[in-house]
Amino acid sequence: FDFLTGWFHHVVYLIMLSVLYRQNLTASFAIFCIEELPTFLMSLGTVMPGLRTDNGFGLTFLLTRLVWHTIGVGNIYLLPGSHPLRRHVWFGLLSEVLHLYWFYTWCSKYFFKKKGAKSQKKKRT
């Protein structure tokens, strides 16, 4: 559990939701709630290990937190400059960077092989 993915990201998330609430822009946030689907799948697998699906998590993360999020942030960016959501496009971009970091970490665990791990495996056999 590191600071960035724990405390920092949740505090920033809470502040951003508070700002959207005060500006009556919560409907725009609701569109992005689908991005919690990977978290739901991961939690379900934690509570019920037989339902764990690492590939399902990765696929839903890619589709929701990267593809869907990019399209959504792009649409916000394309809004007229006077639109109130345009002031918050930075948050979408910042969270996109965090999502990319998390996805890279997940891919590193499941797809990117380390050189040392491969050579140690050969030594054991």
N, CA and C of each residue as an Amber inpcrd file, in Angstrom:
protein
   375
   0.8530000  -1.1810000   0.0000000   0.0000000   0.0000000   0.0000000
   0.8850000   1.2240000   0.0000000   0.9140000   1.9300000  -1.1190000
   1.7590000   3.1120000  -1.1440000   0.9320000   4.3900000  -1.0310000
   1.6050000   5.4750000  -0.7500000   0.9600000   6.7570000  -0.4920000
   0.1360000   7.2330000  -1.6800000   0.6700000   7.1110000  -2.8960000
  -0.0110000   7.6140000  -4.0960000  -1.3340000   6.8960000  -4.3400000
  -1.3300000   5.5810000  -4.2760000  -2.5510000   4.8330000  -4.5820000
  -3.4770000   4.7240000  -3.3820000  -3.0370000   5.1350000  -2.2470000
  -3.8610000   5.0740000  -1.0510000  -4.3960000   6.4340000  -0.6430000
  -3.7400000   7.0230000   0.3220000  -4.2000000   8.2730000   0.9080000
  -4.3340000   9.4050000  -0.0930000  -3.2860000   9.6680000  -0.8530000
  -3.2780000  10.8360000  -1.7370000  -4.4160000  10.7740000  -2.7520000
  -4.5300000   9.6710000  -3.4370000  -5.5350000   9.5930000  -4.4920000
  -6.9580000   9.6550000  -3.9300000  -7.1840000   9.0750000  -2.7570000
  -8.5180000   9.1320000  -2.1790000  -8.8600000  10.5270000  -1.6510000
  -7.8990000  11.2210000  -1.1000000  -8.1370000  12.5920000  -0.6160000
  -8.4370000  13.5190000  -1.7930000  -7.6490000  13.4390000  -2.8620000
  -7.8900000  14.2680000  -4.0520000  -9.2550000  13.9350000  -4.6470000
  -9.5960000  12.6630000  -4.7070000 -10.8870000  12.2000000  -5.2320000
 -12.0350000  12.8120000  -4.4160000 -11.9160000  12.7790000  -3.1020000
 -12.9490000  13.3280000  -2.2230000 -13.0870000  14.8350000  -2.4150000
 -11.9810000  15.5320000  -2.5220000 -12.0230000  16.9800000  -2.7430000
 -12.7030000  17.2910000  -4.0730000 -12.3270000  16.5520000  -5.1190000
 -12.9130000  16.7900000  -6.4380000 -14.4120000  16.5320000  -6.4250000
 -14.8470000  15.4780000  -5.7830000 -16.2870000  15.2060000  -5.6950000
 -17.0180000  16.3010000  -4.9210000 -16.3820000  16.8260000  -3.8950000
 -16.9790000  17.9220000  -3.1290000 -17.1380000  19.1660000  -3.9900000
 -16.1240000  19.4510000  -4.7880000 -16.1870000  20.6080000  -5.6920000
 -17.3070000  20.4160000  -6.7140000 -17.3860000  19.2520000  -7.3150000
 -18.4500000  18.9770000  -8.2920000 -19.8280000  19.0810000  -7.6440000
 -19.9420000  18.6080000  -6.4200000 -21.2140000  18.6790000  -5.7010000
 -21.6180000  20.1350000  -5.4750000 -20.6780000  20.9480000  -5.0020000
 -20.9750000  22.3620000  -4.7360000 -21.3240000  23.1200000  -6.0160000
 -20.8140000  22.6750000  -7.1480000 -21.0840000  23.3470000  -8.4190000
 -22.2400000  22.6990000  -9.1840000 -22.9300000  21.7650000  -8.5430000
 -24.0670000  21.0640000  -9.1400000 -23.6880000  20.3720000 -10.4570000
 -22.5330000  19.7270000 -10.4610000 -22.0360000  19.0290000 -11.6520000
 -21.8830000  17.5260000 -11.4170000 -22.6090000  16.9870000 -10.4590000
 -22.4470000  15.5710000 -10.1220000 -22.9390000  14.6380000 -11.2140000
 -23.8500000  15.0930000 -12.0740000 -24.3190000  14.2280000 -13.1650000
 -23.1600000  13.8680000 -14.0880000 -22.2340000  14.7910000 -14.2620000
 -21.0700000  14.5040000 -15.1090000 -20.1920000  13.4280000 -14.4730000
 -20.1370000  13.4180000 -13.1560000 -19.3600000  12.3870000 -12.4720000
 -20.0200000  11.0160000 -12.6160000 -21.3360000  10.9850000 -12.5870000
 -22.0630000   9.7110000 -12.6640000 -21.7150000   8.9380000 -13.9320000
 -21.4280000   9.6390000 -15.0120000 -21.0670000   8.9920000 -16.2770000
 -19.7940000   8.1580000 -16.1150000 -18.9190000   8.5840000 -15.2230000
 -17.6470000   7.9000000 -15.0280000 -17.7120000   6.7840000 -13.9750000
 -18.8430000   6.5860000 -13.3370000 -18.9490000   5.5530000 -12.2920000
 -18.7260000   4.1410000 -12.8320000 -18.9320000   3.9200000 -14.1160000
 -18.6810000   2.6110000 -14.7240000 -17.2180000   2.2010000 -14.5350000
 -16.3580000   3.1770000 -14.2920000 -14.9390000   2.8940000 -14.0880000
 -14.6680000   2.1120000 -12.8120000 -15.6530000   1.9720000 -11.9650000
 -15.4860000   1.1940000 -10.7400000 -15.7500000  -0.2930000 -10.9520000
 -16.1490000  -0.6900000 -12.1560000 -16.3860000  -2.1050000 -12.4510000
 -15.1580000  -2.9790000 -12.1680000 -13.9420000  -2.5880000 -12.5820000
 -12.7770000  -3.4210000 -12.2490000 -12.5710000  -3.5650000 -10.7410000
 -12.8260000  -2.4990000  -9.9950000 -12.6930000  -2.5590000  -8.5380000
 -13.7030000  -3.5400000  -7.9600000 -14.9150000  -3.5260000  -8.5000000
 -15.9450000  -4.4670000  -8.0580000 -15.5050000  -5.9070000  -8.3160000
 -14.9790000  -6.1650000  -9.5130000 -14.5180000  -7.5260000  -9.8380000
 -13.3760000  -7.9640000  -8.9220000 -12.4440000  -7.0400000  -8.6570000
 -11.3220000  -7.3710000  -7.7820000 -11.8220000  -7.6560000  -6.3600000
 -12.7490000  -6.8460000  -5.8800000 -13.2930000  -7.0430000  -4.5360000
 -14.0720000  -8.3440000  -4.4370000 -14.8460000  -8.6380000  -5.4720000
 -15.6090000  -9.8790000  -5.5000000 -14.6770000 -11.0850000  -5.4060000
 -13.5700000 -11.0340000  -6.1240000 -12.5900000 -12.1160000  -6.0770000
 -11.8880000 -12.2300000  -4.7400000 -11.8040000 -11.1230000  -4.0190000
 -11.1940000 -11.1490000  -2.6890000 -12.1390000 -11.7980000  -1.6820000
 -13.4190000 -11.4600000  -1.7800000 -14.4130000 -11.9940000  -0.8570000
 -14.7580000 -13.4430000  -1.1910000 -14.8320000 -13.7400000  -2.4940000
 -15.1750000 -15.0880000  -2.9570000 -14.0780000 -15.5390000  -3.9220000
 -13.0010000 -16.1510000  -3.4180000 -11.8430000 -16.4920000  -4.2490000
 -12.1670000 -17.2890000  -5.5080000 -13.2090000 -18.0520000  -5.5130000
 -13.5870000 -18.8140000  -6.6970000 -14.0240000 -17.9260000  -7.8580000
 -14.3720000 -16.6900000  -7.5570000 -14.8130000 -15.7490000  -8.5920000
 -13.7000000 -14.8030000  -9.0350000 -12.5070000 -15.0310000  -8.5310000
 -11.3870000 -14.1680000  -8.9170000 -11.1010000 -14.3090000 -10.4130000
 -10.9240000 -13.1730000 -11.0720000 -10.6320000 -13.1760000 -12.4990000
  -9.6210000 -12.0760000 -12.8150000  -8.3660000 -12.4370000 -12.8320000
  -7.3180000 -11.4600000 -13.1120000  -7.4430000 -10.9030000 -14.5260000
  -7.7390000 -11.7740000 -15.4800000  -7.9010000 -11.3060000 -16.8590000
  -9.1460000 -10.4450000 -17.0070000 -10.2180000 -10.8150000 -16.3120000
 -11.4350000 -10.0000000 -16.3320000 -11.1840000  -8.6210000 -15.7490000
 -10.4010000  -8.5900000 -14.6680000 -10.0350000  -7.3080000 -14.0780000
  -9.2480000  -6.4710000 -15.0830000  -8.2370000  -7.0680000 -15.6870000
  -7.3930000  -6.3300000 -16.6290000  -8.1700000  -5.8210000 -17.8290000
  -9.0520000  -6.6600000 -18.3620000  -9.8390000  -6.2550000 -19.5290000
 -10.8050000  -5.1200000 -19.1770000 -11.5070000  -5.2490000 -18.0550000
 -12.4430000  -4.1860000 -17.6740000 -11.6960000  -2.9080000 -17.2980000
 -10.5110000  -3.0450000 -16.7180000  -9.7050000  -1.8640000 -16.4030000
  -9.3140000  -1.1480000 -17.6920000  -8.8490000  -1.9070000 -18.6830000
  -8.4620000  -1.3250000 -19.9620000  -9.6490000  -0.6100000 -20.6170000
 -10.7940000  -1.2800000 -20.6560000 -11.9540000  -0.7170000 -21.3430000
 -12.5820000   0.4660000 -20.6120000 -12.6140000   0.4130000 -19.2870000
 -13.2850000   1.4850000 -18.5410000 -12.3380000   2.5920000 -18.1270000
 -11.2410000   2.2470000 -17.4740000 -10.3690000   3.2850000 -16.9110000
  -9.4030000   3.8910000 -17.9200000  -9.2100000   3.2150000 -19.0310000
  -8.3490000   3.8050000 -20.0580000  -9.1610000   4.2650000 -21.2650000
  -9.8870000   3.3700000 -21.9110000 -10.6130000   3.7450000 -23.1310000
 -11.7810000   4.6830000 -22.8050000 -12.7000000   4.2380000 -21.9470000
 -13.8680000   5.0520000 -21.6020000 -13.4390000   6.3890000 -20.9960000
 -12.4820000   6.3450000 -20.0870000 -12.0190000   7.5640000 -19.4210000
 -11.4110000   8.5410000 -20.4310000 -10.6110000   8.0350000 -21.3570000
  -9.9930000   8.8940000 -22.3700000 -11.0520000   9.5530000 -23.2430000
 -12.0520000   8.7930000 -23.6520000 -13.1350000   9.3600000 -24.4610000
 -13.8880000  10.4290000 -23.6610000 -14.1750000  10.1280000 -22.4080000
 -14.8960000  11.0900000 -21.5660000 -14.1220000  12.3710000 -21.3380000
 -12.8560000  12.2470000 -21.0090000 -12.0270000  13.4370000 -20.7830000
 -11.8620000  14.2110000 -22.0900000 -11.7180000  13.4960000 -23.1950000
 -11.6270000  14.1570000 -24.4950000 -12.8780000  14.9630000 -24.8030000
 -14.0440000  14.3990000 -24.4910000 -15.2990000  15.1210000 -24.7100000
 -15.4080000  16.3500000 -23.8140000 -14.9360000  16.2380000 -22.5860000
 -14.9430000  17.4020000 -21.6980000 -14.0130000  18.4830000 -22.2490000
 -12.8640000  18.0740000 -22.7430000 -11.9140000  19.0250000 -23.3150000
 -12.5070000  19.7440000 -24.5280000 -13.3390000  19.0600000 -25.2900000
 -13.9320000  19.6440000 -26.4990000 -15.1250000  20.5670000 -26.2100000
 -15.5580000  20.6210000 -24.9540000 -16.6470000  21.5300000 -24.6040000
 -16.2000000  22.9790000 -24.8140000 -17.1490000  23.8740000 -25.0310000
 -16.7710000  25.2890000 -25.1520000 -16.0170000  25.7560000 -23.9000000
 -15.1030000  26.6730000 -24.0850000 -14.2710000  27.1490000 -22.9750000
 -15.0520000  27.7130000 -21.8050000 -16.2580000  28.1880000 -22.0500000
 -17.0640000  28.7700000 -20.9760000 -17.8230000  27.7200000 -20.1660000
 -17.8220000  26.4830000 -20.6220000 -18.5570000  25.4260000 -19.9040000
 -17.8810000  25.1690000 -18.5610000 -18.6660000  25.0310000 -17.4780000
 -18.0640000  24.8520000 -16.1480000 -17.2040000  23.5920000 -16.0060000
 -17.4960000  22.5440000 -16.7690000 -16.6830000  21.3230000 -16.6680000
 -15.2680000  21.5150000 -17.2170000 -15.1000000  22.4310000 -18.1450000
 -13.7750000  22.6460000 -18.7380000 -12.7280000  23.0080000 -17.6860000
 -13.1590000  23.6660000 -16.6080000 -12.2110000  24.0360000 -15.5380000
 -11.6590000  22.8060000 -14.8370000 -12.3370000  21.6690000 -14.9800000
 -11.9490000  20.4670000 -14.2410000 -11.3060000  19.3960000 -15.1150000
 -10.9940000  19.7200000 -16.3510000 -10.3990000  18.7280000 -17.2520000
  -9.0410000  18.2560000 -16.7180000  -8.3610000  19.0920000 -15.9620000
  -7.0610000  18.7200000 -15.3750000  -7.2070000  17.4770000 -14.4950000
  -8.3380000  17.3710000 -13.7900000  -8.5270000  16.2220000 -12.9070000
  -8.6430000  14.9340000 -13.7160000  -9.3510000  15.0080000 -14.8300000
  -9.4670000  13.8440000 -15.7080000  -8.1240000  13.4300000 -16.2760000
  -7.3090000  14.4110000 -16.6510000  -5.9760000  14.1100000 -17.1870000
  -5.0720000  13.5260000 -16.1050000  -5.1400000  14.0940000 -14.9170000
  -4.3240000  13.5990000 -13.8010000  -4.7120000  12.1710000 -13.4370000
  -6.0000000  11.9000000 -13.3890000  -6.4290000  10.5380000 -13.0530000
  -6.0980000   9.5650000 -14.1830000  -6.0730000  10.0520000 -15.4280000
  -5.6680000   9.1930000 -16.5520000  -4.2230000   8.7230000 -16.3800000
  -3.3630000   9.6240000 -15.9360000  -1.9600000   9.2610000 -15.6960000
  -1.8740000   8.1960000 -14.6090000  -2.6600000   8.3590000 -13.5550000
  -2.6720000   7.3700000 -12.4760000  -3.2010000   6.0280000 -12.9850000
  -4.2370000   6.0470000 -13.8100000  -4.7620000   4.8110000 -14.3890000
  -3.7170000   4.1310000 -15.2670000  -2.9790000   4.8950000 -16.0470000
  -1.9090000   4.3250000 -16.8770000  -0.8390000   3.6670000 -16.0150000
  -0.4910000   4.3200000 -14.9170000   0.4980000   3.7630000 -13.9900000
   0.0000000   2.4370000 -13.4100000  -1.2450000   2.4230000 -12.9690000
  -1.8110000   1.1970000 -12.4010000  -1.8720000   0.0900000 -13.4370000
  -2.2700000   0.4150000 -14.6750000  -2.3600000  -0.6010000 -15.7160000
  -0.9790000  -1.1330000 -16.0800000   0.0070000  -0.2590000 -16.1320000
   1.3760000  -0.6940000 -16.3840000   1.8330000  -1.6470000 -15.2740000
   1.5040000  -1.3230000 -14.0430000   1.8610000  -2.1950000 -12.9050000
   1.1830000  -3.5500000 -13.0410000  -0.0900000  -3.5570000 -13.4130000
  -0.8070000  -4.8170000 -13.5970000  -0.1910000  -5.6230000 -14.7360000
   0.0870000  -4.9580000 -15.8630000   0.7000000  -5.6510000 -17.0070000
   2.0730000  -6.1990000 -16.6460000   2.8190000  -5.4460000 -15.8440000
   4.1410000  -5.9090000 -15.4150000   4.0340000  -7.2050000 -14.6370000
   2.9950000  -7.3280000 -13.8640000   2.7960000  -8.5230000 -13.0470000
   2.3700000  -9.7240000 -13.8870000   1.5490000  -9.4970000 -14.9150000
   0.9660000 -10.6120000 -15.6510000   1.5520000 -10.8640000 -17.0360000
   2.1910000  -9.8480000 -17.6290000   2.6540000 -10.0160000 -19.0040000
   4.1390000  -9.7930000 -19.2200000   4.7000000  -8.7870000 -18.5680000
   6.0970000  -8.4480000 -18.8190000   6.9880000  -9.3380000 -17.9710000
   7.7470000 -10.1920000 -18.6070000   8.6300000 -11.1190000 -17.8870000
   9.9290000 -10.4060000 -17.5150000  10.4110000 -10.7130000 -16.3390000
  11.6930000 -10.1720000 -15.8970000  12.7960000 -11.1160000 -16.3440000
  13.9240000 -10.5690000 -16.7710000  15.0360000 -11.3960000 -17.2310000
  15.5160000 -12.3480000 -16.1400000  15.6800000 -11.8420000 -14.9500000
  16.1910000 -12.6520000 -13.8440000  15.2840000 -13.8170000 -13.5070000
  13.9950000 -13.6140000 -13.5830000  13.0380000 -14.6750000 -13.2470000
  13.1270000 -15.8230000 -14.2400000  13.3480000 -15.5130000 -15.5010000
  13.4280000 -16.5420000 -16.5300000  14.7000000 -17.3860000 -16.3630000
  15.8160000 -16.7260000 -16.0990000  17.0780000 -17.4630000 -15.9650000
  17.0940000 -18.2930000 -14.6830000  16.4590000 -17.8140000 -13.6100000
  16.3960000 -18.5910000 -12.3730000  15.5210000 -19.8210000 -12.5570000
  14.4760000 -19.7020000 -13.3600000  13.5950000 -20.8340000 -13.6070000
  14.3580000 -21.9390000 -14.3260000  15.2190000 -21.5690000 -15.2880000
  16.0150000 -22.5540000 -16.0120000  16.9950000 -23.2480000 -15.0950000
  17.5800000 -22.5240000 -14.1470000  18.5590000 -23.0970000 -13.2260000
  17.9230000 -24.1540000 -12.3260000  16.6660000 -23.9600000 -11.9650000
  15.9820000 -24.8940000 -11.0780000  15.6480000 -26.2040000 -11.7600000
  15.4180000 -26.1770000 -13.0680000  15.0080000 -27.3930000 -13.7660000
  16.1730000 -28.1930000 -14.2830000
